mmCIF file of C-alpha atoms in Angstrom:
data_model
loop_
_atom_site.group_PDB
_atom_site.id
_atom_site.type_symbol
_atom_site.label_atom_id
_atom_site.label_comp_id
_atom_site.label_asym_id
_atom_site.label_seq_id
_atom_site.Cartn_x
_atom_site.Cartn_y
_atom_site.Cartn_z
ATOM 1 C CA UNK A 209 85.995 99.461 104.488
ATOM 2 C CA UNK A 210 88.708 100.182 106.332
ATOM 3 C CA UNK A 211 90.743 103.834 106.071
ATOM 4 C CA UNK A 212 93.631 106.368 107.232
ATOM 5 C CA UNK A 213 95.131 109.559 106.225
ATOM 6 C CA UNK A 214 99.075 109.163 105.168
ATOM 7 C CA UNK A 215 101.213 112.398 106.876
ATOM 8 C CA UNK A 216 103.371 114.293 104.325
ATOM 9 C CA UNK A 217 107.178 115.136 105.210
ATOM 10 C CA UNK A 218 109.685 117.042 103.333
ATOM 11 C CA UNK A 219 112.712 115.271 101.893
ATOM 12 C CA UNK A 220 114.860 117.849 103.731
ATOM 13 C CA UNK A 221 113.934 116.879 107.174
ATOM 14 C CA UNK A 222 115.346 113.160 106.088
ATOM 15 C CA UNK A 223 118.650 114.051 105.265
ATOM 16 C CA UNK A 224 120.206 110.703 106.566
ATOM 17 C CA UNK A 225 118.663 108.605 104.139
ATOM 18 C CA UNK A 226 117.219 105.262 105.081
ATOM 19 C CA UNK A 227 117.741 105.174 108.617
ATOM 20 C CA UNK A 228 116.146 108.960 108.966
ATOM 21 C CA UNK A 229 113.292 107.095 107.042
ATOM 22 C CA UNK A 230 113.115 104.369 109.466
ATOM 23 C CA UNK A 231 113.191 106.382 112.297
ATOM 24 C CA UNK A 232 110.614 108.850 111.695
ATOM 25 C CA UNK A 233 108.243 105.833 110.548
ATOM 26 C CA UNK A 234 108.885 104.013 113.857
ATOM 27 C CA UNK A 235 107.365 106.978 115.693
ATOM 28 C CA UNK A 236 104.088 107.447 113.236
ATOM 29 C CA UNK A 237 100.774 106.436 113.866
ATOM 30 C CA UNK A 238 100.599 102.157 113.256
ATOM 31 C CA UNK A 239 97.801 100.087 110.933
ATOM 32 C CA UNK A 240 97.710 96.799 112.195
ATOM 33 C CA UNK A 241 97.605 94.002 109.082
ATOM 34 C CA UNK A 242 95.557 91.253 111.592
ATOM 35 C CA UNK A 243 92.606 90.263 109.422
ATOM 36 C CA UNK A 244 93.633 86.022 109.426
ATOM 37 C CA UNK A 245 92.228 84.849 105.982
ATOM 38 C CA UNK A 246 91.864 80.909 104.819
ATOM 39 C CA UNK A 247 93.233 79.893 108.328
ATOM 40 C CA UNK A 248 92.263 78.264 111.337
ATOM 41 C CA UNK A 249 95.180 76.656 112.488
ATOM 42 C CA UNK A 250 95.681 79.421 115.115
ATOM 43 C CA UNK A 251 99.020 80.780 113.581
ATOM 44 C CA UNK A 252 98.735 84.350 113.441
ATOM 45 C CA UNK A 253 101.912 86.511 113.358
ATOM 46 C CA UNK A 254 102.284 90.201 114.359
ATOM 47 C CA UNK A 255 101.846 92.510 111.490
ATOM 48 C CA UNK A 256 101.540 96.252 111.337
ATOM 49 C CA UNK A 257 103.072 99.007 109.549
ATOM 50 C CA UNK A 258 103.475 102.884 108.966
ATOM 51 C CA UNK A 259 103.547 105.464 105.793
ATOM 52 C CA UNK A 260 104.008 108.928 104.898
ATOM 53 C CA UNK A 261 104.890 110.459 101.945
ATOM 54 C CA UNK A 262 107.469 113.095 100.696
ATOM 55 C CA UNK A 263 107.455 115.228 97.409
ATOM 56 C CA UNK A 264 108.492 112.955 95.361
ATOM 57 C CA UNK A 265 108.186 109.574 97.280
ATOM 58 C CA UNK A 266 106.005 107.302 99.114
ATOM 59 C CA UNK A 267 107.394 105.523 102.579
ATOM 60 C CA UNK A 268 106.191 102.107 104.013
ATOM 61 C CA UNK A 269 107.592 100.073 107.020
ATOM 62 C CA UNK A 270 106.566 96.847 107.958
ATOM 63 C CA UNK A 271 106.479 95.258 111.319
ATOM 64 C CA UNK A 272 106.396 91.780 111.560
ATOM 65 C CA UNK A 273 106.999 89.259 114.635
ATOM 66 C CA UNK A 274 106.660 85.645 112.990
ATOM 67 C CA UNK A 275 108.035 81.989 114.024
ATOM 68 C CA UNK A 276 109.201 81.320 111.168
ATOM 69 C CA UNK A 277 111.266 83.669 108.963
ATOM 70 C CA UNK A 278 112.674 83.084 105.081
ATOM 71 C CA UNK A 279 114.989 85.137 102.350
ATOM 72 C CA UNK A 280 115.641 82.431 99.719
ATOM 73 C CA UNK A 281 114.477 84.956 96.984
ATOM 74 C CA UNK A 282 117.257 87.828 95.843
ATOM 75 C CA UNK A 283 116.402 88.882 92.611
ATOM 76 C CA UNK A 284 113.745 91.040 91.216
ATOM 77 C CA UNK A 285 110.805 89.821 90.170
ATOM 78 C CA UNK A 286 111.150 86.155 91.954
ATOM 79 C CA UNK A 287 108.208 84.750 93.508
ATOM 80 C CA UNK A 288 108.932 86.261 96.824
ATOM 81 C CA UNK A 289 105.579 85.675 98.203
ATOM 82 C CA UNK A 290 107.202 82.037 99.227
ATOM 83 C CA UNK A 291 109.545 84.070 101.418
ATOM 84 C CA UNK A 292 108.751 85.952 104.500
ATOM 85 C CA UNK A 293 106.386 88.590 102.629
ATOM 86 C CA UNK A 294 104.904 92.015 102.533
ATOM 87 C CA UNK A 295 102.642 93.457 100.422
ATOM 88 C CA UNK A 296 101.024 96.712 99.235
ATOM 89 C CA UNK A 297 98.517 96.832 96.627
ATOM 90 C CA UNK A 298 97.344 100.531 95.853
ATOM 91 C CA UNK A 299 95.283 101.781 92.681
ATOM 92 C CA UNK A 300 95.365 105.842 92.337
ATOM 93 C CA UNK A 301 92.281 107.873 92.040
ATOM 94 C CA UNK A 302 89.964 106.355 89.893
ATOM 95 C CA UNK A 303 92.220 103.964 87.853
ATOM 96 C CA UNK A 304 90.297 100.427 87.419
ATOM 97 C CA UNK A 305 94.269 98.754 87.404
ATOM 98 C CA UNK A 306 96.184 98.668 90.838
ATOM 99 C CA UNK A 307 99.560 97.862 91.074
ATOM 100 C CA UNK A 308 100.846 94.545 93.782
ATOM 101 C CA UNK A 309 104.324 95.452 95.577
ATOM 102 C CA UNK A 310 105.659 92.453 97.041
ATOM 103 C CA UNK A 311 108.484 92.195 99.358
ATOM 104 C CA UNK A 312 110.276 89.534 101.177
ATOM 105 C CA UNK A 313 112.028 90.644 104.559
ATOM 106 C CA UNK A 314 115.256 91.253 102.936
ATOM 107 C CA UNK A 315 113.732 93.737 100.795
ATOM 108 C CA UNK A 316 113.761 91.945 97.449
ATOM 109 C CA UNK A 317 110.623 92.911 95.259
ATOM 110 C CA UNK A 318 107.873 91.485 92.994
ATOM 111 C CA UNK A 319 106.034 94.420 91.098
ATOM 112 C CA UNK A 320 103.060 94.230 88.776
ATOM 113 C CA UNK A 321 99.859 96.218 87.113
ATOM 114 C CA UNK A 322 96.778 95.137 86.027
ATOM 115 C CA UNK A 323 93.036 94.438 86.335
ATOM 116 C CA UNK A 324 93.432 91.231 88.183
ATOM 117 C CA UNK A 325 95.216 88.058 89.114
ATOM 118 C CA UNK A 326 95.586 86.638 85.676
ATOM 119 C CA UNK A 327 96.181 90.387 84.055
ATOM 120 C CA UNK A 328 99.243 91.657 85.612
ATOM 121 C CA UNK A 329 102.115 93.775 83.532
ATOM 122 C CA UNK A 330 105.324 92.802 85.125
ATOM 123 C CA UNK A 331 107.475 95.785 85.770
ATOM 124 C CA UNK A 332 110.957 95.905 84.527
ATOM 125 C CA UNK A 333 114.179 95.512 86.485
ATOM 126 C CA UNK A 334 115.348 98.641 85.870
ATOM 127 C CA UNK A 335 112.120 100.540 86.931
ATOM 128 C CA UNK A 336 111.978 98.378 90.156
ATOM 129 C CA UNK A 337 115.723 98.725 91.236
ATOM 130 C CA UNK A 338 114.682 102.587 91.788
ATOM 131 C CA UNK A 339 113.174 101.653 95.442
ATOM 132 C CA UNK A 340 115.362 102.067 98.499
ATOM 133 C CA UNK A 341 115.007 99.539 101.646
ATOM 134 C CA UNK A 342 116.418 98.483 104.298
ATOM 135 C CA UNK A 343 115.978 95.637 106.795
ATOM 136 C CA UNK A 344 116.595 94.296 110.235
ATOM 137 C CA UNK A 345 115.755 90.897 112.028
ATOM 138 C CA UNK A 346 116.315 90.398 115.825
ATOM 139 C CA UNK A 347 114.971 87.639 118.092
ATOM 140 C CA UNK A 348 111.650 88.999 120.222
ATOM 141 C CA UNK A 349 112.098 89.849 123.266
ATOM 142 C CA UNK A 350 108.913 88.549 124.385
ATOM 143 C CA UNK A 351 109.670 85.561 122.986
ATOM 144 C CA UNK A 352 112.954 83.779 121.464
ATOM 145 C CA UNK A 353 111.382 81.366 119.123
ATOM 146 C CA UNK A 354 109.950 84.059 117.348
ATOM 147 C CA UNK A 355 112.038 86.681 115.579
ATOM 148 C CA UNK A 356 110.884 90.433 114.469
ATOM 149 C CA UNK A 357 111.562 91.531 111.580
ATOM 150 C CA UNK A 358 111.431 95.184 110.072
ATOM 151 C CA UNK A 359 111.512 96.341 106.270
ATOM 152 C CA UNK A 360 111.487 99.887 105.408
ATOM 153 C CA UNK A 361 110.650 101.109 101.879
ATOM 154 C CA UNK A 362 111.122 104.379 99.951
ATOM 155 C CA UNK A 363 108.953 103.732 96.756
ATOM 156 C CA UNK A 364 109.404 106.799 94.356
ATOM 157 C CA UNK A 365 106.537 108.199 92.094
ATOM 158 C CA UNK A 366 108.745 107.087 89.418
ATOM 159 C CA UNK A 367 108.158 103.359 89.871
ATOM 160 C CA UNK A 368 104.203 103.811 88.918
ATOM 161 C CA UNK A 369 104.841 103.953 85.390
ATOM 162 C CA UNK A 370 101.171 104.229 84.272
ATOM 163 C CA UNK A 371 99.894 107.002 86.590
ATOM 164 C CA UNK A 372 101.680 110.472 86.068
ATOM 165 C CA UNK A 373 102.183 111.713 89.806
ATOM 166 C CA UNK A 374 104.061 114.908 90.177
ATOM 167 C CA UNK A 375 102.005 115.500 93.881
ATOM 168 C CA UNK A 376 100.216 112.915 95.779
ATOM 169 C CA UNK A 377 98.550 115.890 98.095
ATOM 170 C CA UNK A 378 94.776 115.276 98.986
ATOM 171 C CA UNK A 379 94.792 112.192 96.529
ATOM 172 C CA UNK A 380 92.173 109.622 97.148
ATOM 173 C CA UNK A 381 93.517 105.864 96.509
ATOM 174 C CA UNK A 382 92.476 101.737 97.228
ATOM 175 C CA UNK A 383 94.704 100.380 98.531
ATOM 176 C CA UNK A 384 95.257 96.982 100.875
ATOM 177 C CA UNK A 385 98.478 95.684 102.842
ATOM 178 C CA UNK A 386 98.956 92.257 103.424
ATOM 179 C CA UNK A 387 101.091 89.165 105.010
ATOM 180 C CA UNK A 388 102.347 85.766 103.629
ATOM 181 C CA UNK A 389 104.747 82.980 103.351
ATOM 182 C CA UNK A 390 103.094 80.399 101.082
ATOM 183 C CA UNK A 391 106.390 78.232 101.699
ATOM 184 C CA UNK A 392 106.736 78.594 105.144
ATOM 185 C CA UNK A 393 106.023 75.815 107.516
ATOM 186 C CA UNK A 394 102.923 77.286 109.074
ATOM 187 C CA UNK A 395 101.566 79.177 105.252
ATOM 188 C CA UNK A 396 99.424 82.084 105.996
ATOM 189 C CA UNK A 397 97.720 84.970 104.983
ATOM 190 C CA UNK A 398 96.923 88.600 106.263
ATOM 191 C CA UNK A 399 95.128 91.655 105.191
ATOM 192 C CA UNK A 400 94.635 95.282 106.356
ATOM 193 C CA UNK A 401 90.991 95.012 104.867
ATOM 194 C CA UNK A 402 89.578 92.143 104.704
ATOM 195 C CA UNK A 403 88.692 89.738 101.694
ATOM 196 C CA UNK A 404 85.805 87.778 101.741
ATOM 197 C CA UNK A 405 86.466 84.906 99.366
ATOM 198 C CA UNK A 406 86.565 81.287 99.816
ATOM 199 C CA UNK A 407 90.137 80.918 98.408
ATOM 200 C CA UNK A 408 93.555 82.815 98.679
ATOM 201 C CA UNK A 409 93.299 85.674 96.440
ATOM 202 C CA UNK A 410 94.559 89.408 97.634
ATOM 203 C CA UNK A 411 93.829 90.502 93.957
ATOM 204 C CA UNK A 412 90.701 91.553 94.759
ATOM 205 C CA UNK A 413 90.133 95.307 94.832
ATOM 206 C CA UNK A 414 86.798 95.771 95.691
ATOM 207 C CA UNK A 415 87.417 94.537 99.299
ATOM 208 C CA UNK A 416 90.533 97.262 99.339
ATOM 209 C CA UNK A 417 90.288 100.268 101.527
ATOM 210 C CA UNK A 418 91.240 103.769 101.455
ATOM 211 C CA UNK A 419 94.272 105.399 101.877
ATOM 212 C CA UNK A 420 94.329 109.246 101.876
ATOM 213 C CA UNK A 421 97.314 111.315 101.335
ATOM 214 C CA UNK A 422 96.854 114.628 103.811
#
């Protein structure tokens, strides 16, 4: 299974906000989300991303070169997975529920909890509303009929409502990252660690990996 060690930072060093966020993840060490799942059309975008974690936060930025890009989703809790989507599933120490944290490229989210597919708790509005993003899209340079995309998170202890997390220091979790756009006109999916199933399914979290906070 795959694995990495998350670097710690102190809120004061990231004074600015969002774009001090952004900036310090853009020069962190990458995990590329590559594994092409129930696919052989040949379509694979670019996918990676970069964390860290603060006292009282945890930080995610997404990478993404794709041909196709879509925002139609803008409140919380839509099916965003249609969209241009992100995705972080993550289950702390030895809880049996994970929580899913969806995200189109414009930053609106889909949270849940639960054992599985068919168990999930959606979380409230008011609970979700607490993260902090922000986006960019540009045309590639490499290539103008693709377009890159960024999304950088700030996803405060606060949000995991059924874990109490005062210090994520030396903490042990499964987690997985993945890529979709079920509505897209070339649908795929992408994982960090890879799922062996014969159907779409992310929520699966024996085939998640592990995700150490240093």
């Amino acid at each position: 299974m795959k694995n990495f060690r998350i670097a710690f930072i102190s809120n004061h060093e990231l004074s600015d906000g969002m774009a001090a966020v952004s900036l310090f993840l853009n020069g962190s060490e990458k995990q590329n989300v590559n594994t092409l799942l129930w696919s052989n059309d040949g379509y694979k975008p670019i996918v990676s991303f970069a964390m860290a974690y603060t006292e009282d936060s945890i930080l995610l930025k997404y990478f993404v070169t794709e041909k196709y890009v879509k925002a139609d989703y803008h409140q919380i809790n839509d099916p965003v997975y249609k969209d241009s989507c992100v995705e972080f599933f993550i289950a702390f120490g030895d809880d049996e529920n994970y929580y899913n944290l969806e995200f189109n490229r414009i930053g609106t989210a889909l949270i849940g909890y639960g054992l599985g597919k068919d168990d999930r708790e959606i979380l409230s509005e008011s609970i979700i509303s607490k993260i902090k993003s922000q986006h960019t899209i540009t045309a590639s340079a490499d290539d103008k009929s693709n377009s890159e995309w960024e999304l950088t998170l700030s996803i405060p202890f606060a949000l995991f409502i059924h874990n109490t997390i005062s210090s994520l220091a030396g903490i042990h979790c499964k987690a997985n990252f993945f890529k979709c756009g079920d509505d897209l006109p070339l649908p795929h999916f992408l994982s960090w660690s890879a799922v062996d199933y014969p159907q779409p399914n992310f929520h699966l979290p024996r085939f998640f990996g592990t995700i150490t906070f240093a």
